[in-house]
CSV table of C-alpha atoms and ligand atoms in Angstrom, one decimal:
chain,number,residue,atom,x,y,z
Z,1256,UNK,CA,11.5,-42.8,46.2
Z,1257,UNK,CA,9.2,-45.7,45.4
Z,1258,UNK,CA,10.4,-49.0,46.7
Z,1259,UNK,CA,11.0,-51.5,43.9
Z,1260,UNK,CA,8.0,-53.8,43.7
Z,1261,UNK,CA,8.7,-57.1,45.4
Z,1262,UNK,CA,5.4,-58.3,46.8
Z,1263,UNK,CA,1.8,-57.6,45.8
Z,1264,UNK,CA,-1.4,-58.4,47.5
Z,1265,UNK,CA,-4.7,-59.4,45.9
Z,1266,UNK,CA,-8.2,-59.5,47.3
Z,1267,UNK,CA,-11.7,-59.8,46.1
Z,1268,UNK,CA,-14.4,-57.6,47.7
Z,1269,UNK,CA,-18.1,-57.0,47.5
Z,1270,UNK,CA,-20.5,-59.4,45.8
Z,1271,UNK,CA,-18.7,-62.3,44.2
Z,1272,UNK,CA,-18.9,-62.7,40.4
Z,1273,UNK,CA,-18.1,-65.5,38.0
Z,1274,UNK,CA,-14.7,-64.8,36.6
Z,1275,UNK,CA,-13.1,-63.5,39.8
Z,1276,UNK,CA,-11.1,-66.7,40.0
Z,1277,UNK,CA,-9.8,-66.2,36.5
Z,1278,UNK,CA,-8.8,-62.7,37.5
Z,1279,UNK,CA,-7.0,-64.0,40.6
Z,1280,UNK,CA,-5.2,-66.6,38.6
Z,1281,UNK,CA,-4.0,-64.0,36.1
Z,1282,UNK,CA,-2.8,-61.6,38.8
Z,1283,UNK,CA,-0.9,-64.4,40.5
Z,1284,UNK,CA,0.7,-66.0,37.4
Z,1285,UNK,CA,1.6,-62.7,35.8
Z,1286,UNK,CA,3.2,-61.5,39.0
Z,1287,UNK,CA,5.2,-64.8,39.5
Z,1288,UNK,CA,6.2,-64.6,35.9
Z,1289,UNK,CA,7.6,-61.1,36.6
Z,1290,UNK,CA,9.5,-62.3,39.6
Z,1291,UNK,CA,7.2,-61.0,42.3
Z,1292,UNK,CA,5.8,-62.6,45.4
Z,1293,UNK,CA,2.1,-62.7,45.9
Z,1294,UNK,CA,0.0,-62.6,49.1
Z,1295,UNK,CA,-3.6,-63.6,48.9
Z,1296,UNK,CA,-5.9,-61.6,51.3
Z,1297,UNK,CA,-9.0,-63.5,52.4
Z,1298,UNK,CA,-12.5,-62.0,52.8
Z,1299,UNK,CA,-11.8,-58.7,51.2
Z,1300,UNK,CA,-11.1,-55.6,53.3
Z,1301,UNK,CA,-12.4,-57.4,56.5
Z,1302,UNK,CA,-9.6,-60.0,56.1
Z,1303,UNK,CA,-7.1,-57.3,55.3
Z,1304,UNK,CA,-7.8,-55.6,58.6
Z,1305,UNK,CA,-7.7,-59.0,60.4
Z,1306,UNK,CA,-4.4,-59.8,58.7
Z,1307,UNK,CA,-6.0,-62.9,57.2
Z,1308,UNK,CA,-3.6,-63.8,54.4
Z,1309,UNK,CA,-1.9,-66.7,52.7
Z,1310,UNK,CA,1.0,-66.9,50.2
Z,1311,UNK,CA,0.0,-67.7,46.6
Z,1312,UNK,CA,2.1,-69.1,43.9
Z,1313,UNK,CA,1.4,-70.4,40.4
Z,1314,UNK,CA,0.2,-73.7,41.7
Z,1315,UNK,CA,-2.2,-72.1,44.2
Z,1316,UNK,CA,-4.3,-71.0,41.3
Z,1317,UNK,CA,-4.3,-74.2,39.3
Z,1318,UNK,CA,-7.7,-75.4,38.0
Z,1319,UNK,CA,-9.7,-72.4,39.0
Z,1320,UNK,CA,-10.2,-70.5,35.8
Z,1321,UNK,CA,-13.5,-72.3,35.1
Z,1322,UNK,CA,-14.9,-72.0,38.7
Z,1323,UNK,CA,-17.4,-69.5,39.9
Z,1324,UNK,CA,-17.0,-67.7,43.2
Z,1325,UNK,CA,-13.6,-66.6,44.6
Z,1326,UNK,CA,-11.0,-68.8,46.3
Z,1327,UNK,CA,-10.1,-65.7,48.3
Z,1328,UNK,CA,-13.7,-65.4,49.5
Z,1329,UNK,CA,-15.2,-62.0,50.0
Z,1330,UNK,CA,-17.0,-60.0,52.5
Z,1331,UNK,CA,-18.5,-56.5,53.0
Z,1332,UNK,CA,-16.7,-54.6,55.8
Z,1333,UNK,CA,-18.3,-51.7,57.7
Z,1334,UNK,CA,-15.1,-51.3,59.7
Z,1335,UNK,CA,-13.1,-50.5,56.5
Z,1336,UNK,CA,-15.6,-47.7,55.7
Z,1337,UNK,CA,-14.1,-45.8,58.8
Z,1338,UNK,CA,-10.8,-43.9,58.7
Z,1339,UNK,CA,-9.7,-46.1,61.6
Z,1340,UNK,CA,-10.4,-49.2,59.7
Z,1341,UNK,CA,-8.5,-47.9,56.7
Z,1342,UNK,CA,-5.6,-47.0,58.9
Z,1343,UNK,CA,-5.6,-50.5,60.3
Z,1344,UNK,CA,-5.7,-51.9,56.7
Z,1345,UNK,CA,-2.7,-49.7,55.8
Z,1346,UNK,CA,-0.8,-51.0,58.8
Z,1347,UNK,CA,-1.5,-54.6,57.8
Z,1348,UNK,CA,-0.1,-54.0,54.3
Z,1349,UNK,CA,3.0,-52.5,55.7
Z,1350,UNK,CA,3.5,-55.3,58.2
Z,1351,UNK,CA,3.0,-57.9,55.4
Z,1352,UNK,CA,5.6,-56.1,53.2
Z,1353,UNK,CA,3.1,-55.6,50.5
Z,1354,UNK,CA,4.3,-53.0,48.0
Z,1355,UNK,CA,1.2,-53.0,45.7
Z,1356,UNK,CA,-2.4,-54.2,46.0
Z,1357,UNK,CA,-4.8,-55.5,43.4
Z,1358,UNK,CA,-8.5,-55.0,44.4
Z,1359,UNK,CA,-11.1,-57.0,42.4
Z,1360,UNK,CA,-14.6,-55.9,43.0
Z,1361,UNK,CA,-17.5,-53.5,42.5
Z,1362,UNK,CA,-17.9,-49.8,42.8
Z,1363,UNK,CA,-17.8,-49.8,46.6
Z,1364,UNK,CA,-14.6,-51.9,46.6
Z,1365,UNK,CA,-13.0,-49.6,44.1
Z,1366,UNK,CA,-13.9,-46.6,46.4
Z,1367,UNK,CA,-12.0,-48.5,49.1
Z,1368,UNK,CA,-9.1,-49.0,46.8
Z,1369,UNK,CA,-9.0,-45.2,46.2
Z,1370,UNK,CA,-9.1,-44.6,50.0
Z,1371,UNK,CA,-6.0,-46.7,50.3
Z,1372,UNK,CA,-4.4,-45.0,47.3
Z,1373,UNK,CA,-4.9,-41.7,49.1
Z,1374,UNK,CA,-2.9,-43.1,52.0
Z,1375,UNK,CA,-0.1,-43.8,49.7
Z,1376,UNK,CA,-0.8,-47.5,48.9
Z,1377,UNK,CA,0.0,-48.5,45.3
Z,1378,UNK,CA,-3.3,-50.0,44.2
Z,1379,UNK,CA,-4.8,-51.3,40.9
Z,1380,UNK,CA,-8.5,-51.9,40.6
Z,1381,UNK,CA,-10.2,-54.6,38.5
Z,1382,UNK,CA,-13.9,-54.2,37.9
Z,1383,UNK,CA,-15.7,-57.3,39.2
Z,1384,UNK,CA,-19.5,-57.3,39.6
Z,1385,UNK,CA,-22.4,-59.0,37.9
Z,1386,UNK,CA,-24.3,-55.7,37.9
Z,1387,UNK,CA,-22.0,-54.1,35.2
Z,1388,UNK,CA,-22.8,-50.8,36.9
Z,1389,UNK,CA,-19.1,-49.7,37.2
Z,1390,UNK,CA,-18.5,-46.5,35.3
Z,1391,UNK,CA,-15.8,-46.1,32.6
Z,1392,UNK,CA,-15.7,-49.7,31.6
Z,1393,UNK,CA,-18.1,-51.4,29.1
Z,1394,UNK,CA,-17.9,-54.6,31.0
Z,1395,UNK,CA,-17.2,-55.8,34.5
Z,1396,UNK,CA,-16.2,-59.3,35.2
Z,1397,UNK,CA,-19.2,-61.6,35.9
Z,1398,UNK,CA,-21.8,-59.6,33.9
Z,1399,UNK,CA,-21.7,-61.8,30.8
Z,1400,UNK,CA,-22.1,-65.0,32.8
Z,1401,UNK,CA,-24.9,-63.6,34.9
Z,1402,UNK,CA,-26.8,-62.5,31.7
Z,1403,UNK,CA,-26.3,-66.0,30.3
Z,1404,UNK,CA,-27.6,-67.5,33.5
Z,1405,UNK,CA,-30.7,-65.3,33.5
Z,1406,UNK,CA,-31.2,-66.0,29.8
Z,1407,UNK,CA,-31.2,-69.7,30.4
Z,1408,UNK,CA,-33.8,-69.3,33.1
Z,1409,UNK,CA,-35.9,-67.0,30.9
Z,1410,UNK,CA,-35.9,-69.6,28.1
Z,1411,UNK,CA,-36.9,-72.4,30.5
Z,1412,UNK,CA,-39.8,-70.2,31.8
Z,1413,UNK,CA,-40.9,-69.3,28.3
Z,1414,UNK,CA,-41.4,-73.1,27.6
Z,1415,UNK,CA,-43.8,-73.4,30.5
Z,1416,UNK,CA,-45.4,-70.0,29.9
Z,1417,UNK,CA,-46.3,-71.1,26.4
Z,1418,UNK,CA,-47.6,-74.5,27.5
Z,1419,UNK,CA,-49.9,-73.0,30.0
Z,1420,UNK,CA,-50.7,-69.7,28.3
Z,1421,UNK,CA,-49.3,-67.8,31.3
Z,1422,UNK,CA,-47.8,-64.5,32.1
Z,1423,UNK,CA,-44.4,-64.9,33.7
Z,1424,UNK,CA,-42.6,-62.2,35.6
Z,1425,UNK,CA,-38.8,-62.9,36.1
Z,1426,UNK,CA,-36.9,-60.8,38.6
Z,1427,UNK,CA,-33.2,-60.4,38.0
Z,1428,UNK,CA,-30.4,-58.8,40.0
Z,1429,UNK,CA,-28.7,-55.6,39.3
Z,1430,UNK,CA,-29.1,-53.7,42.6
Z,1431,UNK,CA,-30.4,-50.3,41.5
Z,1432,UNK,CA,-29.5,-50.7,37.8
Z,1433,UNK,CA,-31.0,-52.4,34.8
Z,1434,UNK,CA,-28.0,-53.7,32.9
Z,1435,UNK,CA,-28.7,-57.4,33.5
Z,1436,UNK,CA,-32.4,-57.0,32.9
Z,1437,UNK,CA,-31.9,-55.1,29.6
Z,1438,UNK,CA,-29.3,-57.6,28.2
Z,1439,UNK,CA,-31.2,-60.7,29.3
Z,1440,UNK,CA,-34.5,-59.3,28.3
Z,1441,UNK,CA,-33.4,-58.3,24.8
Z,1442,UNK,CA,-31.6,-61.7,24.3
Z,1443,UNK,CA,-34.6,-63.6,25.7
Z,1444,UNK,CA,-37.2,-61.7,23.6
Z,1445,UNK,CA,-39.0,-60.5,26.6
Z,1446,UNK,CA,-42.4,-58.9,26.0
Z,1447,UNK,CA,-41.5,-56.2,28.5
Z,1448,UNK,CA,-38.4,-55.2,30.4
Z,1449,UNK,CA,-38.7,-53.1,33.5
Z,1450,UNK,CA,-35.6,-51.2,34.7
Z,1451,UNK,CA,-35.1,-48.7,37.5
Z,1452,UNK,CA,-33.7,-46.1,35.2
Z,1453,UNK,CA,-37.0,-45.9,33.3
Z,1454,UNK,CA,-40.3,-45.8,35.2
Z,1455,UNK,CA,-43.2,-47.8,34.0
Z,1456,UNK,CA,-47.0,-47.4,34.2
Z,1457,UNK,CA,-48.8,-50.4,35.6
Z,1458,UNK,CA,-52.0,-49.8,33.6
Z,1459,UNK,CA,-50.1,-49.4,30.4
Z,1460,UNK,CA,-48.1,-52.6,31.1
Z,1461,UNK,CA,-51.4,-54.5,31.7
Z,1462,UNK,CA,-53.0,-53.1,28.6
Z,1463,UNK,CA,-49.9,-54.2,26.6
Z,1464,UNK,CA,-50.1,-57.8,28.0
Z,1465,UNK,CA,-53.9,-58.0,27.2
Z,1466,UNK,CA,-53.4,-56.5,23.7
Z,1467,UNK,CA,-50.7,-59.2,22.9
Z,1468,UNK,CA,-53.0,-61.9,24.3
Z,1469,UNK,CA,-55.9,-60.7,22.1
Z,1470,UNK,CA,-53.5,-60.7,19.1
Z,1471,UNK,CA,-52.9,-64.4,19.8
Z,1472,UNK,CA,-49.6,-64.1,21.8
Z,1473,UNK,CA,-51.1,-66.1,24.7
Z,1474,UNK,CA,-48.0,-66.1,26.9
Z,1475,UNK,CA,-45.7,-63.3,28.0
Z,1476,UNK,CA,-42.3,-63.2,29.7
Z,1477,UNK,CA,-41.6,-59.9,31.6
Z,1478,UNK,CA,-38.1,-59.3,32.9
Z,1479,UNK,CA,-38.1,-57.1,36.0
Z,1480,UNK,CA,-34.9,-55.6,37.4
Z,1481,UNK,CA,-34.9,-55.9,41.2
Z,1482,UNK,CA,-34.4,-52.2,41.5
Z,1483,UNK,CA,-37.5,-51.4,39.4
Z,1484,UNK,CA,-40.1,-53.4,41.3
Z,1485,UNK,CA,-40.7,-56.5,43.4
Z,1486,UNK,CA,-41.8,-59.1,40.8
Z,1487,UNK,CA,-43.9,-60.8,43.5
Z,1488,UNK,CA,-45.9,-57.7,44.3
Z,1489,UNK,CA,-46.1,-56.7,40.6
Z,1490,UNK,CA,-47.3,-60.2,39.6
Z,1491,UNK,CA,-50.2,-60.0,42.0
Z,1492,UNK,CA,-51.3,-56.7,40.5
Z,1493,UNK,CA,-50.9,-58.0,36.9
Z,1494,UNK,CA,-53.0,-61.0,37.7
Z,1495,UNK,CA,-55.7,-58.9,39.4
Z,1496,UNK,CA,-55.9,-56.4,36.5
Z,1497,UNK,CA,-55.6,-58.7,33.6
Z,1498,UNK,CA,-57.3,-61.8,34.9
Z,1499,UNK,CA,-54.6,-63.8,33.2
Z,1500,UNK,CA,-52.9,-66.8,34.8
Z,1501,UNK,CA,-49.7,-65.2,36.2
Z,1502,UNK,CA,-46.6,-66.6,37.8
Z,1503,UNK,CA,-43.4,-65.1,39.2
Z,1504,UNK,CA,-39.8,-66.4,39.5
Z,1505,UNK,CA,-37.1,-64.5,41.4
Z,1506,UNK,CA,-33.7,-65.7,40.1
Z,1507,UNK,CA,-31.8,-64.2,43.0
Z,1508,UNK,CA,-28.3,-65.6,43.8
Z,1509,UNK,CA,-28.2,-68.2,41.1
Z,1510,UNK,CA,-27.0,-65.2,38.9
Z,1511,UNK,CA,-23.9,-64.9,41.1
Z,1512,UNK,CA,-22.6,-68.5,40.7
Z,1513,UNK,CA,-21.7,-70.8,37.9
Z,1514,UNK,CA,-18.9,-71.4,35.4
Z,1515,UNK,CA,-17.8,-68.1,33.9
Z,1516,UNK,CA,-18.3,-67.7,30.2
Z,1517,UNK,CA,-15.4,-67.6,27.8
Z,1518,UNK,CA,-15.8,-63.9,27.5
Z,1519,UNK,CA,-15.6,-63.4,31.3
Z,1520,UNK,CA,-12.6,-65.7,31.5
Z,1521,UNK,CA,-10.7,-63.8,28.8
Z,1522,UNK,CA,-11.8,-60.4,30.2
Z,1523,UNK,CA,-10.6,-61.4,33.7
Z,1524,UNK,CA,-7.3,-62.9,32.4
Z,1525,UNK,CA,-6.5,-59.6,30.5
Z,1526,UNK,CA,-7.5,-57.4,33.3
Z,1527,UNK,CA,-5.7,-59.3,36.0
Z,1528,UNK,CA,-2.4,-59.2,34.1
Z,1529,UNK,CA,-3.0,-55.5,33.2
Z,1530,UNK,CA,-3.4,-54.6,36.8
Z,1531,UNK,CA,0.0,-56.2,37.6
Z,1532,UNK,CA,1.5,-54.3,34.7
Z,1533,UNK,CA,0.2,-51.0,36.1
Z,1534,UNK,CA,1.9,-51.6,39.4
Z,1535,UNK,CA,5.1,-52.7,37.8
Z,1536,UNK,CA,5.1,-49.6,35.6
Z,1537,UNK,CA,4.8,-47.4,38.8
Z,1538,UNK,CA,1.3,-46.3,37.6
Z,1539,UNK,CA,-1.0,-47.0,40.5
Z,1540,UNK,CA,-4.4,-45.5,41.3
Z,1541,UNK,CA,-6.0,-46.8,38.2
Z,1542,UNK,CA,-8.7,-49.4,37.3
Z,1543,UNK,CA,-8.4,-51.7,34.3
Z,1544,UNK,CA,-11.3,-51.0,31.9
Z,1545,UNK,CA,-12.7,-52.6,28.8
Z,1546,UNK,CA,-13.2,-50.0,26.1
Z,1547,UNK,CA,-13.6,-50.5,22.3
Z,1548,UNK,CA,-12.6,-54.1,22.5
Z,1549,UNK,CA,-9.4,-53.8,24.5
Z,1550,UNK,CA,-8.2,-53.3,28.1
Z,1551,UNK,CA,-7.1,-49.8,29.1
Z,1552,UNK,CA,-6.6,-47.9,32.4
Z,1553,UNK,CA,-8.8,-45.3,34.0
Z,1554,UNK,CA,-7.9,-43.2,37.1
Z,1555,UNK,CA,-9.9,-44.4,40.1
Z,1556,UNK,CA,-11.1,-40.9,40.9
Z,1557,UNK,CA,-12.9,-40.8,37.5
Z,1558,UNK,CA,-14.5,-44.2,38.2
Z,1559,UNK,CA,-15.9,-43.3,41.6
Z,1560,UNK,CA,-17.2,-39.8,40.7
Z,1561,UNK,CA,-19.0,-40.8,37.5
Z,1562,UNK,CA,-22.2,-42.8,36.8
Z,1563,UNK,CA,-23.0,-45.3,34.2
Z,1564,UNK,CA,-26.2,-45.1,32.1
Z,1565,UNK,CA,-28.1,-47.9,30.4
Z,1566,UNK,CA,-28.1,-47.8,26.6
Z,1567,UNK,CA,-31.5,-46.2,25.8
Z,1568,UNK,CA,-31.2,-47.3,22.1
Z,1569,UNK,CA,-30.9,-50.9,23.3
Z,1570,UNK,CA,-34.0,-50.4,25.5
Z,1571,UNK,CA,-36.0,-49.0,22.6
Z,1572,UNK,CA,-34.9,-51.8,20.3
Z,1573,UNK,CA,-36.1,-54.4,22.8
Z,1574,UNK,CA,-39.4,-52.6,23.0
Z,1575,UNK,CA,-39.8,-52.5,19.2
Z,1576,UNK,CA,-38.8,-56.2,18.8
Z,1577,UNK,CA,-41.4,-57.3,21.3
Z,1578,UNK,CA,-44.4,-56.3,19.2
M,1807,F6P,O1,-23.9,-56.4,43.5
M,1807,F6P,C1,-24.1,-57.7,43.2
M,1807,F6P,C2,-25.5,-58.2,43.8
M,1807,F6P,O2,-25.7,-59.5,43.4
M,1807,F6P,C3,-26.6,-57.3,43.4
M,1807,F6P,O3,-27.1,-57.5,42.1
M,1807,F6P,C4,-27.6,-57.7,44.5
M,1807,F6P,O4,-28.7,-56.7,44.7
M,1807,F6P,C5,-26.7,-57.8,45.7
M,1807,F6P,O5,-25.4,-58.1,45.2
M,1807,F6P,C6,-27.1,-58.8,46.7
M,1807,F6P,O6,-26.3,-58.7,47.8
M,1807,F6P,P1,-26.0,-59.9,48.8
M,1807,F6P,O7,-25.2,-60.9,48.1
M,1807,F6P,O8,-25.3,-59.2,50.0
M,1807,F6P,O9,-27.4,-60.4,49.2
């Protein structure tokens, strides 16, 4: 017989993402509204194993909806990847009287949530990662903001590329996927977008840059997903092969911070509350997902066993519009 839900825990795990605070705020206020107690777990699964927790109420999450990062902090935990670590985490949840757990994080974090679910913990996952590489949801929290951040940088770099007739390579995050690169590259009018899902030929890339140059487009911005190539190494090869003045900017962790966009705040607010609803309804073991313009629920086993592909039509459109 499932215990009536009295207390839920919430943690953020993996790489932080803008909008995670909006999700935490939603989980806490929705839970308090429904008469539940909330325990904040610091530093993801590492903090769970350490019993690093603090009580949260509606005031604890005041004035955070617009802040990047996560007030619960986050960490990656090798210990939690072991069965012993997962057993310790389970024991901490029992000791803390936590009846249900909301996990906000990327694919690895959601795998951890499933491991706890398999031990009988009532969990609800919320997709949070700037990479947007989490299957079964069109968007993960943080992606829209990271794309906007990358786009802002691309436009700034285009200004100086134009002024100096330069080739600029801009490396964006995304781990081993190209979702950020494709979205920011299309929106930024990049002359080329390199993603790990689709190989590229260096000679063809250089021929394309030179052909544009000869047609009068005397500057180029090339967006490089970090999983496709090192923009620094590639930039040196482009300079050597084309003879053009070439510069490289690696955006790195600036894509992880900053004020979440309105979309990320509304996405996070809906997903946080939906996660609490899933636990209240006695329907654990799911992830909240954004599909066809609304939040739905997807079983965690489907999330962690499937993959997510980039939209090849979007990739082709970006190529066509770069002529
Ligand atoms: O998963 C989010 C992400 O920002 C990736 O895009 C990137 O490759 C990775 O995290 C960087 O990890 P860390 O913050 O541990 O350096």
